[in-house]
Amino acid sequence: QRARPLHWLPHAKRVPSRDPARGGARNGGRPEAVPLEPRHQHKRESGAPSGSPERQEGGRDGDREPKVDPLVSLLVESSLEKMEGEKRPAPYEGLFADGHLILWTLCSVLLPVFITFWCSLQRSRRQLHRRDIFRKSKHGWRDTDLFSHPTYCCVCAQHILQGAFCDCCGLRVDEGCLKKADKRFQCKEIMLKSDSKALDAMQHHWIRGNVPLCSYCVVCKQQCGSQPKLCDYRCIWCQKTVHDECMKNSLKNEKCDFGEFKNLIIPPGYLTSINQMRKDRKTDYAMVFDVTKTPPVKALQLCTLLPYYSARVLVCGGDGTVGWVLDAVDEMKIKGQEKYIPQVAVLPLGTGNDLSNTLGWGTGYAGEIPVAQVLRNVMEADGIKLDRWKVQVTNKGYYNLRKPKEFTMNNYFSVGPDALMALNFHAHREKAPSLFSSRILNKAVYLFYGTKDCLVQECKDLNKKVELELDGERVELPNLEGIIVLNIGYWGGGCRLWEGMGDETYPLARHDDGLLEVVGVYGSFHCAQIQVKLANPFRIGQAHTVRLILKCSMMPMQVDGEPWAQGPCTVTITHKTHALMLYFSGEQTDDDISSTSDPEDTKETE
């Protein structure tokens, strides 16, 4: 009980005692134990008068101090000193606390930055390693991941988080197994080796796993690829599929017949035998060419190895790409290779796609039709002829020694507001090509420049600046802003410009009759009205030869979407040649049917 703290004592309290000499607490600032009076004594004093003996006796009793145990006082003083020592910080304790806080803050900021930098460095190293494998490999590797196309690795049979696939044979591997797969699996062989024994009997080339879900086994006729793992086989030539348990030695050694699209596939054995007969035996061939890397002139030389009039070419791009390929076909005619000229089909990937729309291939392709169906359409398409025209531009001047500019026209030639829109679009696309990869965005840019020209009217009073001759006869022009010379039925992204609307009867425009249709427009706003079928163009006439003389000033011109600014000149349009095209009549309209009918039937109908 003697070791109890002071507050346990019944008659004591802790109060600070001041030292008058120092002005502070006595005994080093420690509180002092002061005795307390009993409660009954206060009651007694409050009830007695001040001068009574009891009051005086109480005062005398209060002057006496009660005795406190020294051990208790010592314990109280030691505990108070400890409490004060804990409250008083050391001189450098606050500085150390601030330093630790700064250190932890720097670590929390710099550590994520370091981890991010290290991960990006490792990623760049992996990309360099992957690109090096892509460059040296015979496979056509492309990047893939789990989110773009969930597949399984053909080496480790695990889900591909980050890997590659071959766009030629369909092999899919994870990033870590890329080098192993490149050594273990062979790609589709376009041309077999000269010492190969299977020149006549082409065997199946099986690839395991990642088969289409809609495929069926050729043995048991059940669905393949339905299990969530790497299973079943697919031949990369004939596209046949078979279950793992149905795969037999007879199927592995069976001759491949190239399946449904055998008429579109060049057998590797045929190219090998042709290459043996040629002097240049180092030539390598392919069936799919990127025209940005391999020019069409070089790519079309593959047609010279095929039987006469048997080649068909599918051009994937816009009208400009089609014109580029047709120019290469014309060079084959100059070389005397007319028997090897292919028929051309179009997969529309451009902005306007007026030529592909005229030939029945649609206004655009965004993957809505499977590739297999596109190939079927190419096989079913009919061959037709397309007029090609020579546009010759001769500059005016007495001392002009330059050769006239020559262009080849497939679609249309124009001077005026639509050429101005194409010129402005082309100028901005040359500055930032990556921003003009969307068909909808490109049309929005055309709309912007068309709206701007409605307010500015840069091509007004065209009839005072040009003279027009059709088959040698001069034509008087009204107050126009633009002249358009048509070879095909569609213009401006799907507008039937020559036929127009209403009850007026005009013969349908044809692309193989050797005639050009010439129309005029009153401005950009008039062009917009024509496209939404609210107005008709000013029809000038049809002719075999068109001549346009620009007398003064600079005017925008275009040929098949290729614009330029032209000064005073003479433009002459004459027939050049025919091109063999493929017309698909699967989704044609009544106008398309009538425009592709025979001229005699059209005359009888009239």
Coordinates of C-alpha atoms in Angstrom, one line a residue:
Q1 CA 0.0 0.0 0.0
R2 CA 2.9 2.4 0.6
A3 CA 3.9 2.0 -3.1
R4 CA 0.6 3.5 -4.3
P5 CA 0.6 6.7 -6.3
L6 CA -0.2 10.0 -4.8
H7 CA -3.7 10.2 -6.1
W8 CA -4.6 7.1 -4.1
L9 CA -3.9 9.0 -0.8
P10 CA -7.1 10.2 0.8
H11 CA -5.8 13.6 2.1
A12 CA -3.3 14.7 -0.6
K13 CA -3.4 16.5 -3.9
R14 CA -0.7 17.5 -6.5
V15 CA -0.2 21.2 -7.0
P16 CA 2.8 23.0 -8.4
S17 CA 4.8 24.9 -5.8
R18 CA 6.5 28.0 -7.1
D19 CA 10.0 29.0 -6.0
P20 CA 9.9 32.8 -5.4
A21 CA 13.7 33.1 -6.1
R22 CA 13.6 31.5 -9.6
G23 CA 10.0 32.2 -10.5
G24 CA 9.5 28.5 -11.4
A25 CA 8.6 25.3 -9.7
R26 CA 10.5 24.2 -6.7
N27 CA 12.6 21.0 -6.6
G28 CA 13.3 21.2 -10.3
G29 CA 9.8 22.0 -11.4
R30 CA 8.3 18.9 -9.7
P31 CA 4.9 19.0 -8.2
E32 CA 4.7 18.9 -4.4
A33 CA 2.3 16.8 -2.3
V34 CA 0.1 19.1 -0.2
P35 CA -2.1 17.6 2.5
L36 CA -5.9 17.9 2.2
E37 CA -8.3 18.6 5.0
P38 CA -10.9 16.0 5.8
R39 CA -14.4 16.7 4.5
H40 CA -16.0 16.6 8.0
Q41 CA -13.6 19.3 9.2
H42 CA -14.9 21.7 6.4
K43 CA -18.4 21.0 7.4
R44 CA -17.7 21.7 11.0
E45 CA -15.9 25.0 10.3
S46 CA -18.7 26.2 8.0
G47 CA -21.2 25.6 10.8
A48 CA -19.3 27.3 13.7
P49 CA -18.8 31.0 14.1
S50 CA -15.6 32.6 13.3
G51 CA -14.7 33.7 16.8
S52 CA -15.7 30.5 18.6
P53 CA -13.1 28.2 20.2
E54 CA -14.1 25.4 17.8
R55 CA -13.1 27.6 14.8
Q56 CA -9.8 28.5 16.3
E57 CA -9.2 24.9 17.2
G58 CA -9.9 23.9 13.6
G59 CA -7.5 26.5 12.3
R60 CA -4.8 25.2 14.6
D61 CA -5.4 21.7 13.5
G62 CA -5.0 22.8 9.8
D63 CA -1.6 24.4 10.5
R64 CA -0.2 21.0 11.3
E65 CA 1.0 18.9 8.3
P66 CA 0.2 15.2 8.1
K67 CA 3.1 12.9 7.8
V68 CA 3.8 11.4 4.4
D69 CA 5.8 8.2 3.8
P70 CA 9.2 9.1 2.2
L71 CA 9.1 6.0 0.0
V72 CA 5.7 7.1 -1.5
S73 CA 7.1 10.5 -2.2
L74 CA 10.1 9.1 -3.9
L75 CA 8.0 6.8 -6.2
V76 CA 5.8 9.7 -7.1
E77 CA 8.7 11.9 -8.0
S78 CA 10.4 9.2 -10.1
S79 CA 7.2 8.6 -12.1
L80 CA 6.7 12.3 -12.8
E81 CA 10.2 12.6 -14.0
K82 CA 9.7 9.8 -16.4
M83 CA 6.5 11.4 -17.8
E84 CA 8.3 14.7 -18.3
G85 CA 11.2 13.0 -20.0
E86 CA 8.8 11.3 -22.5
K87 CA 7.1 14.5 -23.3
R88 CA 10.3 16.5 -24.0
P89 CA 11.7 15.6 -27.5
A90 CA 15.4 15.2 -28.1
P91 CA 17.1 18.1 -29.9
Y92 CA 17.5 16.2 -33.3
E93 CA 14.4 13.9 -33.0
G94 CA 12.2 16.2 -35.2
L95 CA 14.8 16.5 -37.9
F96 CA 15.2 12.7 -38.1
A97 CA 11.5 12.3 -38.4
D98 CA 11.3 14.8 -41.3
G99 CA 14.2 13.0 -43.1
H100 CA 12.4 9.7 -42.8
L101 CA 9.3 11.2 -44.3
I102 CA 11.2 12.7 -47.2
L103 CA 13.0 9.4 -47.8
W104 CA 9.7 7.4 -47.9
T105 CA 8.1 10.0 -50.2
L106 CA 11.0 9.7 -52.6
C107 CA 10.8 5.9 -52.6
S108 CA 7.1 5.9 -53.2
V109 CA 7.5 8.2 -56.2
L110 CA 10.7 6.8 -57.7
L111 CA 10.0 3.1 -57.3
P112 CA 7.0 3.1 -59.7
V113 CA 8.9 5.2 -62.1
F114 CA 11.8 2.8 -62.0
I115 CA 9.5 -0.3 -62.4
T116 CA 7.8 1.4 -65.4
F117 CA 11.1 2.2 -67.0
W118 CA 12.4 -1.3 -66.5
C119 CA 9.2 -2.9 -67.9
S120 CA 9.3 -0.6 -71.0
L121 CA 13.0 -1.5 -71.5
Q122 CA 12.2 -5.2 -71.3
R123 CA 9.3 -4.8 -73.7
S124 CA 11.4 -2.9 -76.2
R125 CA 14.0 -5.7 -76.0
R126 CA 11.3 -8.3 -76.6
Q127 CA 10.0 -6.4 -79.6
L128 CA 13.4 -6.1 -81.1
H129 CA 13.9 -9.8 -80.7
R130 CA 10.5 -10.6 -82.1
R131 CA 11.1 -8.3 -85.1
D132 CA 14.4 -10.0 -85.8
I133 CA 12.7 -13.4 -85.9
F134 CA 9.9 -11.9 -88.1
R135 CA 12.5 -10.6 -90.6
K136 CA 14.5 -13.9 -90.8
S137 CA 11.6 -16.3 -90.8
K138 CA 9.8 -17.7 -93.8
H139 CA 6.5 -17.4 -92.0
G140 CA 4.4 -14.2 -92.4
W141 CA 4.3 -13.4 -88.7
R142 CA 1.9 -10.8 -87.3
D143 CA 1.4 -9.7 -83.7
T144 CA -1.6 -11.0 -81.7
D145 CA -2.7 -11.2 -78.0
L146 CA -5.4 -12.6 -75.8
F147 CA -7.8 -9.7 -76.4
S148 CA -7.6 -9.5 -80.2
H149 CA -8.1 -13.2 -80.9
P150 CA -8.1 -15.8 -78.0
T151 CA -6.2 -18.8 -79.3
Y152 CA -3.8 -21.5 -78.1
C153 CA -0.2 -21.9 -78.7
C154 CA 0.7 -24.7 -81.2
V155 CA 3.9 -25.5 -79.2
C156 CA 3.0 -25.4 -75.5
A157 CA -0.8 -25.7 -75.9
Q158 CA -1.4 -22.8 -73.5
H159 CA -3.5 -19.6 -73.9
I160 CA -1.6 -17.0 -75.9
L161 CA -1.3 -13.8 -73.8
Q162 CA 1.2 -12.1 -76.2
G163 CA 2.3 -13.9 -79.3
A164 CA 2.2 -14.1 -83.1
F165 CA 0.3 -15.8 -85.9
C166 CA 1.3 -16.5 -89.5
D167 CA -1.1 -15.0 -92.0
C168 CA -0.1 -17.5 -94.6
C169 CA -0.4 -20.9 -92.9
G170 CA -2.4 -19.9 -89.8
L171 CA 0.2 -21.1 -87.2
R172 CA -0.3 -19.4 -83.8
V173 CA 2.4 -19.4 -81.1
D174 CA 3.1 -17.7 -77.8
E175 CA 6.0 -15.1 -77.6
G176 CA 8.2 -17.5 -75.7
C177 CA 7.7 -20.3 -78.2
L178 CA 8.2 -18.2 -81.3
K179 CA 11.7 -19.3 -82.0
K180 CA 10.9 -23.0 -81.4
A181 CA 7.9 -22.8 -83.7
D182 CA 9.9 -21.1 -86.4
K183 CA 12.3 -24.1 -86.5
R184 CA 9.7 -26.9 -86.0
F185 CA 6.9 -25.9 -88.3
Q186 CA 7.1 -25.2 -92.0
C187 CA 5.0 -22.5 -93.7
K188 CA 2.9 -23.0 -96.7
E189 CA 5.2 -23.7 -99.7
I190 CA 4.2 -21.7 -102.7
M191 CA 6.8 -23.5 -104.8
L192 CA 8.3 -26.9 -103.9
K193 CA 11.9 -27.8 -104.1
S194 CA 13.1 -29.1 -107.4
D195 CA 14.2 -32.4 -105.9
S196 CA 10.9 -33.0 -104.2
K197 CA 9.1 -36.3 -105.0
A198 CA 5.6 -34.8 -104.5
L199 CA 5.5 -32.6 -107.6
D200 CA 2.4 -34.3 -108.9
A201 CA 0.9 -35.7 -105.6
M202 CA 0.5 -32.7 -103.2
Q203 CA -0.1 -34.0 -99.7
H204 CA -2.1 -32.3 -96.9
H205 CA -0.3 -29.8 -94.8
W206 CA -1.9 -30.2 -91.3
I207 CA -1.8 -27.6 -88.6
R208 CA -3.0 -28.6 -85.1
G209 CA -5.5 -26.5 -83.1
N210 CA -7.4 -23.2 -83.5
V211 CA -9.8 -24.6 -86.1
P212 CA -12.9 -22.6 -87.0
L213 CA -15.9 -23.4 -84.8
C214 CA -18.2 -23.9 -87.9
S215 CA -16.0 -26.7 -89.3
Y216 CA -16.8 -30.4 -89.3
C217 CA -14.7 -33.5 -89.3
V218 CA -14.3 -35.2 -92.8
V219 CA -14.3 -38.6 -91.1
C220 CA -17.1 -38.6 -88.5
K221 CA -19.0 -35.5 -89.8
Q222 CA -19.1 -34.0 -86.2
Q223 CA -18.2 -30.5 -85.2
C224 CA -14.5 -29.7 -84.7
G225 CA -12.8 -27.2 -82.4
S226 CA -15.5 -27.3 -79.8
Q227 CA -13.3 -28.2 -76.8
P228 CA -11.5 -25.4 -74.9
K229 CA -8.0 -26.6 -75.6
L230 CA -5.6 -27.2 -78.4
C231 CA -7.2 -30.0 -80.4
D232 CA -8.0 -31.2 -83.9
Y233 CA -6.2 -30.6 -87.2
R234 CA -6.8 -28.4 -90.3
C235 CA -5.2 -28.5 -93.8
I236 CA -4.0 -25.1 -94.8
W237 CA -4.6 -25.9 -98.5
C238 CA -8.0 -27.5 -98.7
Q239 CA -9.2 -26.2 -95.3
K240 CA -10.5 -29.7 -94.3
T241 CA -10.6 -30.4 -90.6
V242 CA -10.4 -33.7 -88.7
H243 CA -10.5 -34.8 -85.0
D244 CA -7.5 -35.9 -83.1
E245 CA -9.0 -39.4 -82.7
C246 CA -10.1 -39.5 -86.3
M247 CA -6.6 -38.7 -87.7
K248 CA -5.1 -41.8 -89.3
N249 CA -2.0 -42.5 -91.3
S250 CA -4.1 -42.7 -94.4
L251 CA -5.2 -39.1 -94.0
K252 CA -1.6 -37.9 -93.4
N253 CA -0.5 -39.5 -96.6
E254 CA -3.6 -38.6 -98.6
K255 CA -3.4 -36.4 -101.7
C256 CA -4.8 -32.9 -101.3
D257 CA -7.2 -31.6 -103.9
F258 CA -7.1 -27.9 -102.7
G259 CA -10.7 -28.0 -101.8
E260 CA -13.5 -25.6 -102.9
F261 CA -11.1 -22.9 -104.2
K262 CA -8.9 -25.1 -106.3
N263 CA -9.6 -23.0 -109.4
L264 CA -8.1 -20.0 -107.5
I265 CA -5.0 -21.7 -106.2
I266 CA -1.8 -22.2 -108.2
P267 CA -0.4 -25.7 -107.3
P268 CA 3.1 -25.5 -105.9
G269 CA 4.1 -28.4 -108.1
Y270 CA 3.1 -26.5 -111.3
L271 CA 5.3 -23.5 -110.4
T272 CA 8.2 -25.8 -109.6
S273 CA 7.9 -27.4 -113.0
I274 CA 7.6 -24.0 -114.7
N275 CA 10.6 -22.7 -112.8
Q276 CA 12.7 -25.7 -113.9
M277 CA 12.1 -24.8 -117.6
R278 CA 13.1 -21.1 -117.0
K279 CA 16.7 -20.0 -117.0
D280 CA 16.3 -18.0 -113.8
R281 CA 15.7 -20.6 -111.2
K282 CA 16.1 -18.3 -108.2
T283 CA 12.8 -16.6 -108.8
D284 CA 10.4 -16.9 -105.8
Y285 CA 6.6 -16.5 -106.2
A286 CA 3.7 -15.6 -104.1
M287 CA -0.1 -15.4 -104.5
V288 CA -0.8 -12.4 -102.3
F289 CA 1.2 -9.2 -103.0
D290 CA 1.4 -5.9 -101.1
V291 CA 1.5 -3.3 -103.8
T292 CA 3.2 -0.8 -101.4
K293 CA 6.2 -3.2 -101.4
T294 CA 5.9 -5.1 -104.7
P295 CA 4.8 -3.0 -107.7
P296 CA 1.9 -4.3 -109.7
V297 CA 4.1 -4.6 -112.8
K298 CA 6.3 -7.1 -111.0
A299 CA 3.4 -8.9 -109.3
L300 CA 1.5 -9.5 -112.6
Q301 CA 4.4 -11.4 -114.1
L302 CA 3.1 -14.4 -112.2
C303 CA 0.3 -14.5 -114.8
T304 CA 2.8 -15.2 -117.6
L305 CA 3.3 -18.7 -116.0
L306 CA -0.3 -19.6 -116.2
P307 CA -2.4 -21.0 -119.1
Y308 CA -3.8 -18.4 -121.6
Y309 CA -6.7 -16.3 -120.4
S310 CA -7.0 -18.1 -117.1
A311 CA -5.8 -15.6 -114.5
R312 CA -8.1 -13.6 -112.2
V313 CA -6.8 -10.9 -110.0
L314 CA -8.6 -9.5 -106.9
V315 CA -7.5 -5.9 -106.2
C316 CA -8.1 -4.8 -102.5
G317 CA -8.2 -1.0 -102.4
G318 CA -9.8 2.1 -103.8
D319 CA -10.3 3.3 -107.3
G320 CA -6.8 4.7 -107.4
T321 CA -5.3 1.2 -106.6
V322 CA -7.4 -0.3 -109.3
G323 CA -6.2 2.3 -111.8
W324 CA -2.6 1.5 -110.8
V325 CA -3.1 -2.2 -111.5
L326 CA -4.8 -1.5 -114.9
D327 CA -1.8 0.6 -115.9
A328 CA 0.4 -2.4 -115.2
V329 CA -2.0 -4.5 -117.4
D330 CA -1.5 -2.0 -120.2
E331 CA 2.3 -2.4 -119.9
M332 CA 1.7 -6.2 -120.4
K333 CA 0.0 -5.4 -123.7
I334 CA 2.9 -3.3 -124.8
K335 CA 5.2 -6.2 -124.1
G336 CA 3.1 -8.5 -126.2
Q337 CA 1.7 -10.5 -123.3
E338 CA -2.0 -10.0 -124.2
K339 CA -2.7 -13.8 -123.8
Y340 CA -1.7 -13.6 -120.2
I341 CA -3.8 -10.5 -119.2
P342 CA -5.9 -11.3 -116.1
Q343 CA -9.5 -10.3 -115.4
V344 CA -9.7 -7.9 -112.5
A345 CA -12.1 -8.0 -109.6
V346 CA -12.3 -5.3 -106.8
L347 CA -12.7 -5.5 -103.1
P348 CA -13.6 -1.8 -102.2
L349 CA -11.4 -0.4 -99.5
G350 CA -11.3 3.3 -100.6
T351 CA -13.4 6.4 -99.9
G352 CA -15.6 6.8 -103.0
N353 CA -15.4 3.3 -104.6
D354 CA -17.4 4.4 -107.6
L355 CA -15.8 2.0 -110.0
S356 CA -16.3 -1.0 -107.7
N357 CA -19.9 0.1 -107.2
T358 CA -20.4 0.3 -111.0
L359 CA -19.0 -3.3 -111.3
G360 CA -21.3 -4.7 -108.6
W361 CA -18.8 -5.1 -105.8
G362 CA -20.4 -2.5 -103.5
T363 CA -19.6 0.9 -102.0
G364 CA -17.2 -0.4 -99.3
Y365 CA -16.0 -3.5 -97.4
A366 CA -15.6 -3.6 -93.7
G367 CA -15.4 -7.3 -93.0
E368 CA -19.1 -8.0 -93.0
I369 CA -18.7 -10.7 -95.7
P370 CA -16.4 -13.7 -94.9
V371 CA -13.3 -14.0 -97.1
A372 CA -14.5 -17.4 -98.3
Q373 CA -17.7 -15.8 -99.7
V374 CA -15.6 -13.0 -101.4
L375 CA -13.6 -15.7 -103.2
R376 CA -16.8 -17.5 -104.2
N377 CA -18.1 -14.2 -105.7
V378 CA -14.8 -13.9 -107.7
M379 CA -15.3 -17.4 -109.1
E380 CA -18.9 -16.6 -110.0
A381 CA -18.3 -13.2 -111.6
D382 CA -18.7 -12.5 -115.3
G383 CA -16.1 -10.9 -117.5
I384 CA -16.9 -7.5 -119.1
K385 CA -15.0 -4.7 -120.8
L386 CA -14.2 -1.2 -119.3
D387 CA -13.4 1.8 -121.5
R388 CA -10.2 3.5 -120.6
W389 CA -9.5 7.1 -121.8
K390 CA -6.5 9.2 -122.4
V391 CA -6.5 12.7 -120.9
Q392 CA -3.9 15.0 -122.5
V393 CA -3.2 18.4 -120.9
T394 CA -1.3 20.9 -123.1
N395 CA -0.2 24.1 -121.5
K396 CA -0.6 27.4 -123.4
G397 CA 2.4 29.5 -124.3
Y398 CA 4.5 30.5 -127.3
Y399 CA 7.7 29.2 -125.7
N400 CA 6.3 26.1 -124.1
L401 CA 8.7 23.2 -124.7
R402 CA 7.4 20.8 -122.1
K403 CA 5.7 17.6 -123.2
P404 CA 1.9 17.4 -122.6
K405 CA 0.8 15.7 -119.5
E406 CA -1.0 12.4 -120.0
F407 CA -3.4 10.7 -117.6
T408 CA -5.5 7.5 -118.0
M409 CA -9.1 7.9 -116.9
N410 CA -11.3 5.1 -115.8
N411 CA -14.0 6.9 -113.8
Y412 CA -14.4 10.7 -114.6
F413 CA -12.6 14.0 -115.2
S414 CA -13.8 17.2 -113.7
V415 CA -13.0 20.9 -113.3
G416 CA -14.7 23.0 -110.7
P417 CA -16.0 22.6 -107.1
D418 CA -15.7 18.9 -106.8
A419 CA -12.0 19.1 -108.0
L420 CA -11.4 21.9 -105.5
M421 CA -12.7 19.7 -102.7
A422 CA -10.5 16.8 -103.8
L423 CA -7.5 19.2 -104.1
N424 CA -7.9 20.5 -100.5
F425 CA -8.5 17.0 -99.2
H426 CA -5.4 15.7 -101.0
A427 CA -3.2 18.6 -99.6
H428 CA -4.1 17.8 -96.0
R429 CA -3.8 14.0 -96.5
E430 CA -0.2 14.5 -97.7
K431 CA 0.6 16.3 -94.5
A432 CA -0.8 13.7 -92.1
P433 CA -1.7 10.4 -93.9
S434 CA -2.4 8.6 -90.7
L435 CA -5.4 10.9 -89.9
F436 CA -7.2 9.9 -93.1
S437 CA -7.6 6.2 -92.6
S438 CA -11.3 6.2 -92.0
R439 CA -13.9 6.3 -94.7
I440 CA -16.4 8.2 -92.6
L441 CA -13.8 10.7 -91.6
N442 CA -12.7 11.3 -95.2
K443 CA -16.3 12.0 -96.2
A444 CA -16.7 14.4 -93.3
V445 CA -13.6 16.3 -94.6
Y446 CA -15.1 16.4 -98.1
L447 CA -18.3 17.8 -96.5
F448 CA -16.4 20.5 -94.7
Y449 CA -14.6 21.8 -97.8
G450 CA -17.9 21.6 -99.8
T451 CA -19.6 23.8 -97.2
K452 CA -16.7 26.2 -97.3
D453 CA -16.9 26.5 -101.1
C454 CA -20.6 27.2 -100.8
L455 CA -19.7 30.4 -99.0
V456 CA -16.5 31.4 -101.0
Q457 CA -17.5 30.2 -104.5
E458 CA -14.0 30.1 -105.9
C459 CA -15.0 28.6 -109.2
K460 CA -17.8 30.9 -110.2
D461 CA -18.2 32.3 -113.8
L462 CA -16.7 29.1 -115.3
N463 CA -18.5 29.7 -118.6
K464 CA -16.4 32.8 -119.1
K465 CA -13.1 31.0 -118.5
V466 CA -13.5 27.8 -120.5
E467 CA -14.7 26.7 -124.0
L468 CA -16.2 23.2 -124.4
E469 CA -16.2 21.1 -127.6
L470 CA -18.0 17.8 -128.1
D471 CA -16.8 15.8 -131.1
G472 CA -15.5 19.0 -132.6
E473 CA -18.6 21.1 -132.1
R474 CA -18.5 24.0 -129.7
V475 CA -21.2 24.1 -127.0
E476 CA -22.6 27.2 -125.4
L477 CA -22.5 27.0 -121.6
P478 CA -24.8 28.6 -119.1
N479 CA -23.6 30.2 -115.8
L480 CA -21.9 27.1 -114.4
E481 CA -19.2 26.5 -111.8
G482 CA -18.2 23.0 -112.7
I483 CA -18.0 20.5 -115.7
I484 CA -17.9 16.7 -115.1
V485 CA -17.0 14.1 -117.8
L486 CA -18.2 10.6 -116.9
N487 CA -17.2 7.2 -118.1
I488 CA -19.0 5.1 -115.5
G489 CA -22.5 5.3 -114.0
Y490 CA -21.6 6.4 -110.4
W491 CA -20.1 9.6 -109.2
G492 CA -19.4 11.2 -105.9
G493 CA -19.6 8.1 -103.7
G494 CA -22.6 6.4 -105.2
C495 CA -24.7 9.0 -107.0
R496 CA -26.2 8.3 -110.4
L497 CA -25.3 11.6 -112.0
W498 CA -26.3 11.1 -115.7
E499 CA -29.7 9.4 -115.2
G500 CA -30.7 11.8 -112.4
M501 CA -34.3 11.8 -111.1
G502 CA -37.7 12.7 -112.3
D503 CA -39.7 11.8 -115.5
E504 CA -37.0 12.9 -117.9
T505 CA -35.9 10.0 -120.1
Y506 CA -32.2 9.7 -120.7
P507 CA -30.3 6.6 -121.9
L508 CA -28.4 4.9 -119.1
A509 CA -24.7 5.5 -118.9
R510 CA -22.5 2.6 -119.9
H511 CA -18.9 1.9 -119.3
D512 CA -18.2 -0.1 -122.5
D513 CA -20.0 1.9 -125.2
G514 CA -17.1 4.2 -126.2
L515 CA -19.1 7.3 -125.2
L516 CA -18.5 9.9 -122.5
E517 CA -21.3 11.7 -120.7
V518 CA -20.8 15.5 -120.0
V519 CA -22.7 17.3 -117.3
G520 CA -22.5 20.7 -115.5
V521 CA -23.1 21.8 -111.9
Y522 CA -24.0 25.2 -110.6
G523 CA -21.9 25.0 -107.4
S524 CA -21.1 22.9 -104.3
F525 CA -24.6 23.3 -103.0
H526 CA -26.0 22.0 -106.3
C527 CA -23.6 19.0 -106.0
A528 CA -25.0 18.3 -102.5
Q529 CA -28.6 18.5 -103.8
I530 CA -27.8 16.0 -106.6
Q531 CA -26.3 13.5 -104.1
V532 CA -29.4 13.5 -102.0
K533 CA -31.7 13.4 -105.1
L534 CA -33.2 16.8 -104.7
A535 CA -31.9 18.2 -108.1
N536 CA -30.7 17.1 -111.5
P537 CA -27.4 18.1 -113.1
F538 CA -27.3 20.2 -116.3
R539 CA -26.9 17.6 -119.0
I540 CA -24.6 18.9 -121.8
G541 CA -24.4 15.8 -124.0
Q542 CA -22.5 12.6 -125.0
A543 CA -19.5 12.4 -127.2
H544 CA -16.6 10.2 -128.3
T545 CA -14.1 13.0 -128.0
V546 CA -14.2 15.9 -125.5
R547 CA -12.0 19.0 -125.7
L548 CA -11.9 21.7 -123.0
I549 CA -10.0 25.0 -123.4
L550 CA -9.1 26.9 -120.2
K551 CA -8.5 30.5 -121.3
C552 CA -7.3 32.3 -118.2
S553 CA -6.6 31.9 -114.4
M554 CA -5.9 28.8 -112.3
M555 CA -8.6 26.2 -112.0
P556 CA -8.7 22.9 -110.0
M557 CA -8.9 19.7 -112.0
Q558 CA -9.0 16.0 -111.2
V559 CA -8.8 12.6 -112.9
D560 CA -10.1 9.7 -110.9
G561 CA -9.6 11.5 -107.6
E562 CA -6.0 12.7 -108.4
P563 CA -6.3 16.6 -108.3
W564 CA -4.0 19.4 -109.3
A565 CA -4.2 23.2 -109.9
Q566 CA -4.0 24.0 -113.6
G567 CA -3.3 27.2 -115.5
P568 CA -4.3 28.1 -119.1
C569 CA -4.3 24.9 -121.1
T570 CA -6.2 22.6 -123.5
V571 CA -7.6 19.3 -122.2
T572 CA -8.3 16.6 -124.8
I573 CA -10.0 13.3 -123.8
T574 CA -9.9 10.4 -126.3
H575 CA -10.5 6.7 -126.2
K576 CA -7.4 4.7 -125.3
T577 CA -8.1 0.9 -124.7
H578 CA -10.3 -1.6 -123.0
A579 CA -9.7 -3.4 -119.7
L580 CA -11.0 -6.8 -118.8
M581 CA -13.0 -6.6 -115.6
L582 CA -15.1 -8.9 -113.5
Y583 CA -18.7 -7.9 -112.9
F584 CA -20.6 -9.4 -109.9
S585 CA -24.3 -9.5 -110.4
G586 CA -25.3 -11.0 -107.1
E587 CA -26.7 -7.8 -105.5
Q588 CA -27.4 -5.6 -108.5
T589 CA -30.3 -3.3 -108.9
D590 CA -32.7 -2.9 -111.9
D591 CA -30.6 0.1 -113.2
D592 CA -27.5 -2.1 -113.0
I593 CA -29.1 -4.9 -115.0
S594 CA -30.3 -2.5 -117.7
S595 CA -26.9 -0.7 -117.9
T596 CA -25.1 -4.1 -118.5
S597 CA -27.6 -5.4 -121.0
D598 CA -26.8 -5.5 -124.7
P599 CA -27.1 -2.3 -126.7
E600 CA -29.5 -4.0 -129.1
D601 CA -31.9 -4.8 -126.3
T602 CA -31.7 -1.2 -125.1
K603 CA -32.6 0.1 -128.6
E604 CA -35.6 -2.3 -128.8
T605 CA -36.8 -1.1 -125.5
E606 CA -36.6 2.5 -126.6

